[in-house]
Amino acid sequence: MIPASHSFRRAMKRVSKRTRTRKKRSARQVGAHIFKNRQTPNGMVDSWKEKAYAAGYQQAAHEVSITTDTPPHIRVNESWNRWYHSVKPLPLTVYHAAAAKFLEGHSKHSGIYLGNAVLLPTDKRVAAIVVVMNEKDTILKLLEQLHRLPLHEIIFVVNGSTDESFEMIRNQSKAIIVHYKQALGHDVGRAVGAKLADSEILLFLDGDLPILAEHLVPFIDAIEQGSDIALNDISPLIGMFSERDYVTTVKEFINRSMGRADLEANSLTAVPHAMRKEAAQIIGYANLSIPPKAQVIALEKGLKINAPASVDVITKNRLRARNVGLQNAVSDLIIGDHIEALKTAFDLKGSRLSFTDQIRQRQLTKV
Amino acid sequence: MSKRIPASPVNRKKRRRSLSPIHNAELPKVSVIIPAMNESKTIAAVIRQADQVHPDTEVIVVANGSTDGTAEIAQTIGARVIHMPFPLGHDVGRSIGAAAARGDILLFTDADIVIKASDLIPLTKAVEDGVDVALNKYLGPTDKHHVHSVILAKHALNILVSNPELKGASLTTIPHAMSRKAINLIGIDNLAVPPKAQAMAIYNGLKVRGVHYVDVGRRNPRRGRTKGNDPLETLIVGDHLEAVDWLISKSGMRGNRSDLTRNRESVW
């Protein structure tokens, strides 16, 4: 068992290296590069599927039938984690295949059928926070994906909606809905949801952007692995520097100014992203309304930020009257957010941050 | 387009020509300011090109911390030389030179690269025609995924001061020319922090334009990804941050940008 998993890990490493060079070569290729280690030999996948099926069956057999209030999906997820934590890490491609087989094995014994449910690599409580404003066209698709995950809470912050978004959510889910008649304004809903949530991991989403449940797993996994904030890695989606929009350039500038060139243009402004609840508290819930400011505060406080996976939110972003064109009201607001974030950084670290000019004889310029 | 002129004149004719001193105008229209530190190889050719920019030109060399005879060469050729025995640090020479300048148009260039007069004239001409700050359109390598921090900072600053059409054109880059009006508004001391001077010019409504492309890329010894240990890179990025800080001091914490309908008081 041990030597097997050893060589297994080595194999993973080799694969991910290869993927990285490919990513560099075709950096412009758009698409969800979720699985950084896609190429896994079929034999390996099959062997893990078998093991997972057997484990699922056994776990179900060992479960004493105590009647609890815990929903079945979450109970199965707990079983899954008991097994998964003894064998992890599995590359994500294997992960989903194995989880599906685990469910199958489990259901074979327990009779609990969860359809195409997805299991999470954590026992921690997870909340999805979804900001909604007139999203009747996308909200059901989004709900469908969220229901595939063993979430402890789903919080919809419906604000300024004049369509039937609210009714649709109410009829189709047991989610917590916070309803504001008036629009809260950009990103304020996230702060409301974050403050209300009673889970250890918060997953932030927008109502206009349904994302496949499997594609949300890496963000939660990153928090489970010790990250405080897991951002969407938009780097493969934004093309050459000379072709980028203003907001993207400003995002990259702020990361570079904070000494985090490795984060490129990745930002809390973009969804999906995940955050430890405790990190949200440290940042200050109100600050989550101005995402770049929250990011600067997080970096300044030494929180761990990474960008574990890419979800294409750029080509899928719904076009609205206010966000069309190089310069639009929304981009103006986001640039304002970044100026505000820089102001926060200057207040903490001075007007040049860590970029000094000691070699300059300034006193001589006063003529 | 500019071509670099070889630093060492092979051609004897050229060498002979370089012996005749230039003549600084009594009442200059254009003042060319050239900070120099140990540039004895190029300084003569730089001065000679600068002198040809306008019939009424004065060439001011701010020789600082030079130990290789840069000041003496400049003196011999006939430039006005301001001599400082110690290094001034980046761009401080521009302030010192500008303080001594008498022209209506100030042209700034560096002593380490010979730029032909024909590539300098479009800049001074633009100022004559009403531009306040005439910039080099050179952007550096931007057709890549991860650009140099200085290129990123230049682009970001122009976006933040609401003049994104300039792309990465910057006062940090030479050559550039300025009107006397711009100098007065910016203040001579602020010329030593070029991005700040640029923010001030744009924020105050001066006409700041990229007017001519001069390739000054090859003189930069370090390009591409650096690990943040290049002191010049640190200095220039810091200059841009200082510029943003100045902008915030004038235009508020959001730089006069809308918050749209954001109800911040909904969460505490």
XYZ file of C-alpha atoms in Angstrom:
635
model
C 0.000 0.000 0.000
C 2.651 2.488 1.007
C 5.044 1.980 -1.909
C 2.082 2.110 -4.258
C 0.939 5.489 -3.047
C 4.530 6.647 -3.178
C 5.034 5.934 -6.823
C 1.578 7.281 -7.299
C 2.536 10.631 -5.890
C 5.633 10.718 -8.039
C 3.523 10.015 -11.084
C 1.284 12.916 -10.153
C 4.206 15.255 -9.904
C 5.449 14.350 -13.334
C 2.034 14.864 -14.833
C 1.483 18.252 -13.260
C 4.847 19.463 -14.504
C 3.921 18.519 -18.013
C 0.627 20.332 -17.656
C 2.393 23.454 -16.535
C 4.522 23.700 -19.663
C 1.457 23.141 -21.773
C -0.315 25.914 -19.898
C 2.533 28.282 -20.671
C 2.508 27.440 -24.340
C -1.211 27.894 -24.771
C -1.835 30.422 -22.085
C -4.638 31.964 -24.082
C -6.635 28.817 -24.421
C -9.943 29.463 -22.748
C -11.668 26.815 -20.728
C -11.896 25.412 -17.274
C -8.466 24.131 -16.370
C -9.732 22.626 -13.208
C -7.793 19.461 -13.185
C -4.172 20.361 -13.340
C -3.347 16.682 -13.446
C -5.715 15.404 -16.035
C -3.653 12.641 -17.446
C -3.999 9.737 -15.112
C -3.520 6.222 -16.413
C -6.812 4.394 -16.787
C -5.593 1.422 -14.811
C -4.915 3.616 -11.836
C -8.346 5.205 -12.014
C -9.963 1.777 -12.190
C -8.061 0.468 -9.210
C -9.073 3.465 -7.107
C -12.672 3.118 -8.242
C -12.698 -0.474 -7.040
C -11.157 0.456 -3.720
C -13.618 3.325 -3.263
C -16.602 1.128 -4.062
C -15.504 -1.438 -1.484
C -14.826 1.292 1.040
C -18.259 2.819 0.473
C -19.922 -0.537 1.009
C -17.936 -1.244 4.153
C -18.483 2.199 5.616
C -22.217 1.808 5.141
C -22.055 -1.597 6.810
C -20.248 -0.174 9.826
C -22.611 2.722 10.277
C -24.893 2.036 13.170
C -28.371 3.079 12.257
C -28.709 5.837 14.799
C -31.412 8.227 13.843
C -29.867 11.643 13.549
C -31.019 14.903 12.098
C -27.955 14.987 9.877
C -29.013 14.914 6.229
C -27.942 11.714 4.401
C -25.672 13.528 1.969
C -23.649 15.008 4.799
C -23.569 11.675 6.625
C -22.196 9.936 3.552
C -19.682 12.742 3.166
C -18.480 12.068 6.707
C -18.028 8.394 5.850
C -16.209 9.349 2.686
C -13.810 11.553 4.602
C -13.056 8.794 7.093
C -11.834 6.727 4.168
C -10.443 9.545 2.000
C -8.247 10.922 4.775
C -6.604 7.518 5.076
C -5.663 7.425 1.373
C -5.344 11.067 0.262
C -4.292 12.859 -1.744
C -5.917 11.627 -4.905
C -5.553 13.716 -8.046
C -8.834 15.451 -8.752
C -9.703 13.352 -11.780
C -9.363 10.217 -9.710
C -11.061 11.978 -6.824
C -14.392 12.412 -8.580
C -14.403 8.943 -10.091
C -13.586 7.437 -6.712
C -16.183 9.531 -4.882
C -18.869 8.438 -7.341
C -17.943 4.792 -6.789
C -17.876 5.305 -3.039
C -21.434 6.642 -3.233
C -22.436 3.663 -5.329
C -20.924 1.192 -2.884
C -22.477 3.013 0.025
C -25.909 3.075 -1.525
C -25.653 -0.624 -2.378
C -25.573 -1.402 1.334
C -27.487 1.500 2.890
C -30.093 2.043 0.231
C -29.470 5.800 0.406
C -29.495 6.985 -3.164
C -27.991 10.407 -3.784
C -28.006 10.520 -7.575
C -25.053 12.349 -9.107
C -23.980 13.847 -5.803
C -20.455 15.180 -5.320
C -18.488 14.566 -2.145
C -16.161 17.104 -0.552
C -12.662 16.359 0.713
C -13.470 17.879 4.101
C -15.579 17.324 7.184
C -15.718 21.015 7.885
C -19.044 22.782 7.557
C -19.335 24.530 4.208
C -21.662 27.399 3.301
C -22.388 28.633 -0.205
C -23.141 32.343 -0.369
C -24.908 33.440 -3.522
C -25.674 37.025 -4.403
C -28.788 37.344 -6.540
C -30.289 40.249 -8.425
C -32.724 39.325 -11.174
C -31.230 35.958 -12.066
C -34.318 33.952 -13.019
C -32.603 32.564 -16.110
C -29.661 31.042 -14.279
C -30.778 30.461 -10.708
C -32.246 26.978 -11.181
C -29.149 25.680 -12.901
C -27.081 27.103 -10.088
C -29.327 25.507 -7.444
C -29.095 22.166 -9.192
C -25.306 22.233 -8.907
C -25.315 23.406 -5.295
C -27.700 20.598 -4.362
C -25.119 18.115 -5.598
C -22.766 19.245 -2.818
C -22.969 18.288 0.879
C -23.367 21.874 2.038
C -24.389 22.787 5.548
C -25.838 26.081 4.463
C -26.878 27.763 1.279
C -27.437 31.463 1.751
C -29.022 33.499 -1.002
C -28.786 37.244 -0.655
C -31.539 38.424 -2.950
C -31.458 42.170 -3.401
C -33.066 44.641 -5.752
C -34.734 41.804 -7.633
C -37.854 42.589 -9.598
C -38.206 39.203 -11.283
C -39.270 35.869 -9.761
C -35.786 34.882 -8.523
C -36.955 34.833 -4.921
C -39.971 32.577 -5.578
C -37.907 30.209 -7.688
C -35.331 29.736 -4.936
C -38.011 29.385 -2.282
C -39.879 26.712 -4.232
C -36.813 24.719 -5.191
C -34.699 24.698 -2.036
C -34.511 24.947 1.710
C -31.854 27.606 1.397
C -31.668 30.580 3.717
C -32.832 33.585 1.782
C -32.012 37.095 2.857
C -34.237 39.427 0.937
C -33.711 43.124 0.407
C -36.217 45.029 -1.622
C -33.602 47.575 -2.617
C -30.317 46.818 -4.329
C -27.496 46.516 -1.829
C -24.951 47.578 -4.393
C -21.894 45.854 -5.728
C -20.578 42.977 -3.593
C -22.355 44.120 -0.422
C -24.440 40.940 -0.529
C -21.283 38.884 -0.043
C -20.529 40.663 3.200
C -24.094 40.142 4.412
C -23.935 36.432 3.611
C -20.498 35.981 5.134
C -21.569 37.544 8.388
C -24.704 35.412 8.572
C -23.051 32.121 7.721
C -22.431 29.620 10.485
C -19.916 27.406 8.673
C -16.174 27.061 8.738
C -15.710 27.391 5.010
C -17.478 30.013 2.911
C -17.885 29.590 -0.828
C -18.804 32.764 -2.703
C -20.809 32.655 -5.922
C -22.818 34.940 -8.162
C -26.391 34.120 -9.101
C -25.739 34.692 -12.793
C -22.970 32.132 -13.008
C -23.848 28.473 -12.512
C -20.691 26.420 -12.034
C -20.435 22.651 -12.190
C -20.261 21.263 -8.637
C -17.063 19.370 -9.448
C -15.385 22.638 -10.415
C -16.071 24.096 -6.979
C -14.328 21.281 -5.127
C -10.717 22.547 -5.581
C -11.532 25.812 -3.807
C -12.918 24.004 -0.768
C -10.049 21.549 -0.915
C -7.546 24.435 -0.811
C -9.070 25.718 2.433
C -9.046 22.185 3.830
C -5.330 22.075 2.923
C -4.629 25.161 5.020
C -5.310 28.135 2.804
C -7.287 31.043 4.219
C -8.512 32.293 0.854
C -8.724 30.304 -2.396
C -9.091 32.501 -5.468
C -10.173 31.651 -8.978
C -7.026 31.480 -11.126
C -7.960 33.638 -14.107
C -4.403 33.704 -15.486
C -5.085 31.194 -18.297
C -8.107 33.248 -19.406
C -6.787 36.783 -19.767
C -4.374 36.601 -22.690
C -1.362 38.789 -23.359
C -0.790 41.891 -21.262
C -1.281 44.195 -24.240
C -4.804 42.843 -24.823
C -6.143 43.103 -21.298
C -8.806 45.408 -19.940
C -8.064 48.128 -17.409
C -9.476 46.300 -14.429
C -7.243 43.280 -15.011
C -4.136 45.482 -15.195
C -5.039 47.228 -11.971
C -5.669 43.903 -10.217
C -2.237 42.676 -11.217
C -0.633 45.956 -10.132
C -2.082 45.699 -6.647
C -0.848 42.121 -6.176
C 2.596 43.103 -7.434
C 2.619 46.129 -5.106
C 1.790 43.898 -2.166
C 4.772 41.704 -3.042
C 2.600 38.920 -4.460
C 3.536 38.789 -8.139
C 2.662 35.085 -8.040
C -1.026 35.943 -7.638
C -0.909 37.670 -11.066
C -4.352 39.254 -11.655
C -6.235 36.937 -9.309
C -8.628 38.770 -7.095
C -11.437 38.511 -4.593
C -13.365 40.600 -7.107
C -13.855 37.436 -9.169
C -15.999 34.456 -8.225
C -15.890 31.651 -7.352
C -13.657 31.904 -4.341
C -13.593 30.267 -0.936
C -12.592 31.650 2.429
C -12.242 30.411 5.926
C -14.992 32.000 8.020
C -12.365 33.031 10.519
C -10.464 34.841 7.764
C -13.609 36.798 6.900
C -13.869 37.807 10.531
C -10.217 38.883 10.674
C -10.635 40.950 7.496
C -13.854 42.435 8.797
C -17.172 41.484 7.212
C -17.927 45.004 6.002
C -14.663 45.051 4.069
C -15.804 42.103 1.963
C -18.030 44.598 0.149
C -14.887 46.116 -1.380
C -13.096 42.935 -2.491
C -9.675 44.421 -3.403
C -9.590 46.134 -0.029
C -10.395 42.828 1.660
C -7.550 41.254 -0.303
C -5.038 43.900 0.754
C -6.079 43.549 4.393
C -5.828 39.755 4.158
C -2.308 39.969 2.727
C -1.291 42.549 5.278
C -2.559 40.359 8.109
C -0.537 37.443 6.794
C -3.475 35.298 5.700
C -2.639 32.563 3.238
C -3.987 33.231 -0.249
C -3.641 30.980 -3.268
C -5.431 30.289 -6.545
C -5.933 26.528 -6.848
C -8.083 26.245 -9.985
C -9.472 28.098 -12.987
C -13.128 28.550 -13.767
C -13.914 30.514 -16.881
C -15.956 33.428 -15.616
C -14.901 35.792 -18.339
C -16.548 34.488 -21.475
C -19.597 33.399 -19.479
C -20.120 36.652 -17.646
C -23.573 37.979 -18.369
C -23.511 41.213 -20.274
C -25.478 43.958 -18.657
C -25.934 47.544 -19.709
C -23.434 48.676 -17.109
C -20.591 46.300 -17.801
C -20.225 46.531 -21.565
C -17.287 48.293 -23.148
C -13.740 48.987 -22.091
C -14.817 51.745 -19.757
C -18.165 51.249 -18.103
C -19.836 52.037 -14.803
C -18.857 48.725 -13.264
C -15.233 48.922 -14.340
C -15.134 52.459 -12.983
C -16.432 51.192 -9.644
C -13.933 48.337 -9.556
C -11.038 50.686 -10.340
C -12.313 52.877 -7.505
C -12.255 49.795 -5.264
C -8.616 49.254 -6.138
C -7.726 52.863 -5.378
C -9.469 52.437 -2.047
C -7.486 49.237 -1.483
C -4.225 51.040 -2.217
C -5.253 53.776 0.179
C -5.716 51.118 2.855
C -2.256 49.752 2.085
C -0.674 53.244 2.199
C -2.288 53.930 5.563
C -0.729 50.745 6.899
C 2.681 50.796 5.228
C 3.396 54.303 3.961
C 3.115 55.841 0.508
C 5.740 53.639 -1.147
C 4.804 50.395 0.642
C 8.004 48.326 0.623
C 9.435 50.063 -2.465
C 11.996 52.513 -1.087
C 14.168 55.101 -2.832
C 16.991 55.488 -0.348
C 19.544 56.167 -3.077
C 17.752 59.342 -4.078
C 19.005 62.689 -2.698
C 15.585 64.294 -2.491
C 16.597 67.246 -0.346
C 18.532 68.637 -3.319
C 15.417 69.007 -5.454
C 14.043 71.795 -3.292
C 15.331 74.794 -5.124
C 12.315 55.109 -35.395
C 15.651 55.591 -33.807
C 18.840 53.716 -34.384
C 21.593 53.774 -31.875
C 24.723 55.475 -33.031
C 27.858 53.510 -32.155
C 29.449 54.890 -29.054
C 32.962 54.823 -30.438
C 33.339 56.906 -33.579
C 35.294 54.862 -36.094
C 34.937 57.385 -38.804
C 37.642 60.018 -38.755
C 35.438 62.692 -40.265
C 33.008 62.288 -37.398
C 35.785 62.548 -34.900
C 37.041 65.784 -36.375
C 33.549 67.232 -36.382
C 33.153 66.357 -32.719
C 35.996 68.659 -31.805
C 34.178 71.878 -32.632
C 32.285 73.111 -29.566
C 28.535 73.703 -29.592
C 27.074 77.102 -28.966
C 24.478 77.601 -26.260
C 21.837 80.193 -27.152
C 21.714 83.407 -25.135
C 17.934 83.275 -25.028
C 17.164 79.609 -25.560
C 13.830 78.349 -26.826
C 14.694 74.787 -25.884
C 16.686 73.640 -22.870
C 17.930 70.069 -23.084
C 18.597 68.511 -19.703
C 20.984 65.571 -19.522
C 21.738 63.997 -16.157
C 25.003 62.047 -16.429
C 26.998 59.763 -14.215
C 30.095 58.151 -15.710
C 28.970 58.315 -19.323
C 32.201 59.495 -20.916
C 31.732 57.127 -23.859
C 28.418 58.550 -25.006
C 28.172 62.051 -23.528
C 29.795 63.850 -26.458
C 27.469 62.344 -29.046
C 24.437 62.893 -26.816
C 25.255 66.585 -26.436
C 25.868 66.994 -30.153
C 22.468 65.503 -31.084
C 20.741 67.561 -28.394
C 22.270 70.750 -29.735
C 20.593 70.210 -33.113
C 17.057 70.076 -31.766
C 16.362 73.786 -32.281
C 18.336 76.813 -33.534
C 18.070 78.341 -30.068
C 19.093 75.572 -27.772
C 21.000 75.289 -24.553
C 22.348 71.951 -23.419
C 22.597 71.417 -19.672
C 24.565 68.452 -18.376
C 24.051 67.585 -14.737
C 27.224 65.600 -14.068
C 26.917 63.834 -10.762
C 29.186 61.328 -9.073
C 31.306 60.972 -12.204
C 34.877 59.774 -11.932
C 35.553 59.112 -15.612
C 35.807 62.677 -16.908
C 32.194 62.985 -18.103
C 31.965 66.557 -16.802
C 35.217 67.592 -18.456
C 34.154 66.231 -21.840
C 30.805 68.006 -21.565
C 32.598 71.210 -20.632
C 34.971 70.936 -23.594
C 32.119 70.463 -26.053
C 30.485 73.577 -24.718
C 27.511 72.350 -22.707
C 26.478 74.137 -19.550
C 27.719 71.764 -16.878
C 26.396 71.534 -13.359
C 28.918 69.548 -11.434
C 28.034 67.466 -8.392
C 30.838 65.348 -6.931
C 28.435 62.721 -5.503
C 25.648 60.672 -7.102
C 22.248 62.361 -6.896
C 20.142 59.259 -7.228
C 17.593 58.481 -9.877
C 16.023 61.450 -11.676
C 17.174 64.067 -9.149
C 19.383 65.481 -11.903
C 16.238 66.381 -13.815
C 15.136 68.730 -11.018
C 18.586 70.297 -10.745
C 18.811 70.763 -14.509
C 15.296 72.151 -14.786
C 16.057 74.713 -12.089
C 18.907 76.039 -14.206
C 17.023 75.903 -17.518
C 16.000 79.144 -19.261
C 14.116 77.800 -22.264
C 10.355 77.770 -22.908
C 10.532 74.076 -23.678
C 12.436 71.576 -21.580
C 13.630 68.401 -23.209
C 14.802 65.595 -20.936
C 17.042 62.793 -22.076
C 19.731 60.557 -20.636
C 23.480 60.465 -21.216
C 23.757 56.716 -21.675
C 21.902 56.514 -24.979
C 22.504 58.544 -28.110
C 19.183 59.550 -29.621
C 19.269 61.282 -32.977
C 18.047 64.871 -33.125
C 15.417 63.761 -35.634
C 13.895 61.618 -32.880
C 13.992 64.467 -30.386
C 12.526 67.186 -32.581
C 8.991 65.660 -32.742
C 8.776 66.040 -28.965
C 9.797 69.697 -28.791
C 7.675 70.396 -31.882
C 4.614 68.905 -30.149
C 5.169 71.239 -27.196
C 5.526 74.187 -29.573
C 2.187 73.129 -31.018
C 0.415 73.156 -27.673
C 1.097 69.841 -25.940
C 2.219 70.359 -22.347
C 3.907 67.038 -21.777
C 5.156 65.191 -24.871
C 6.033 61.570 -24.130
C 7.914 58.809 -25.865
C 5.405 56.213 -27.090
C 7.791 53.377 -26.305
C 6.073 50.818 -24.068
C 8.585 48.014 -23.709
C 7.677 44.380 -24.310
C 3.938 43.978 -23.625
C 3.061 41.058 -25.903
C 3.612 38.597 -23.135
C 1.811 37.138 -20.215
C 3.933 38.365 -17.342
C 5.330 41.860 -17.980
C 8.073 43.629 -16.072
C 6.893 45.387 -12.911
C 7.873 48.783 -14.292
C 5.745 48.287 -17.412
C 2.840 47.120 -15.286
C 3.148 50.108 -12.954
C 3.227 52.595 -15.839
C 0.062 51.174 -17.397
C -1.712 50.943 -14.053
C -0.938 54.536 -13.121
C -2.344 55.899 -16.382
C -5.519 53.903 -15.766
C -5.810 55.131 -12.182
C -5.383 58.789 -13.181
C -8.067 58.272 -15.855
C -5.841 58.596 -18.881
C -5.654 54.957 -20.011
C -5.227 55.947 -23.667
C -1.593 56.704 -22.824
C -1.148 52.973 -22.178
C 2.328 52.770 -20.634
C 3.730 56.081 -21.895
C 5.523 57.660 -18.979
C 7.716 60.467 -17.727
C 9.935 57.726 -16.333
C 10.906 57.015 -19.940
C 13.153 59.363 -21.882
C 13.124 61.320 -24.097
C 10.243 63.624 -23.238
C 9.557 67.345 -23.469
C 7.578 69.743 -21.324
C 6.235 73.240 -21.593
C 7.254 75.916 -19.117
C 3.622 75.932 -18.012
C 3.843 72.236 -17.120
C 7.070 72.771 -15.199
C 5.520 75.562 -13.170
C 2.418 73.568 -12.396
C 4.215 70.370 -11.476
C 6.969 72.064 -9.516
C 10.649 71.517 -10.143
C 11.144 69.282 -7.096
C 8.515 66.817 -8.286
C 10.390 66.179 -11.530
C 12.625 63.882 -9.494
C 9.687 61.498 -9.032
C 8.506 61.280 -12.651
C 5.319 59.226 -12.144
C 4.170 61.696 -9.534
C 4.889 64.551 -11.952
C 2.837 62.680 -14.544
C -0.096 62.184 -12.176
C 0.010 65.892 -11.315
C 0.067 66.910 -14.958
C -2.855 64.684 -15.917
C -4.898 65.413 -12.809
C -4.493 69.152 -13.393
C -5.749 68.858 -16.949
C -2.506 69.443 -18.791
C -2.237 68.047 -22.299
C -0.169 64.893 -21.817
C 0.360 62.933 -25.034
C 2.436 60.126 -26.423
C 3.767 61.807 -29.549
C 6.707 59.855 -30.959
C 8.156 56.376 -30.732
C 11.809 56.044 -29.787
C 13.068 52.567 -29.019
C 15.036 52.895 -25.803
C 14.644 49.241 -24.883
C 18.066 47.907 -25.680
C 19.799 50.102 -23.135
C 17.905 48.505 -20.272
C 20.252 45.823 -19.015
C 17.597 43.880 -17.120
C 14.413 42.829 -18.726
C 11.738 40.235 -18.226
C 10.984 38.600 -14.939
C 13.148 39.753 -12.082
C 12.877 38.453 -8.591
C 12.274 41.862 -7.089
C 15.895 42.357 -6.120
C 16.632 45.011 -8.718
C 16.957 48.280 -6.761
C 15.970 50.366 -9.796
C 12.806 48.331 -10.304
C 11.965 48.790 -6.635
C 12.527 52.516 -6.904
C 10.388 52.957 -10.002
C 7.479 50.863 -8.712
C 7.673 52.862 -5.483
C 7.525 56.077 -7.509
C 4.274 54.907 -9.066
C 2.809 54.072 -5.686
C 3.827 57.501 -4.445
C 2.019 58.952 -7.457
C -1.149 57.049 -6.566
C -0.823 58.235 -2.986
C -0.643 61.812 -4.251
C -3.687 61.215 -6.443
C -5.634 59.947 -3.440
C -4.604 63.025 -1.448
C -6.250 65.153 -4.140
C -9.215 63.091 -5.268
C -10.266 61.139 -2.203
C -9.961 57.518 -1.219
C -11.703 56.294 -4.372
C -9.996 58.690 -6.759
C -13.314 60.328 -7.646
C -14.736 56.983 -8.754
C -18.360 56.014 -8.324
C -19.541 53.605 -5.651
C -22.750 53.178 -7.713
C -25.595 52.129 -5.430
C -23.460 50.498 -2.792
C -25.137 50.567 0.629
C -22.093 50.136 2.779
C -23.987 50.631 6.000
C -25.848 47.336 5.412
C -22.994 45.416 7.037
C -20.873 46.208 10.014
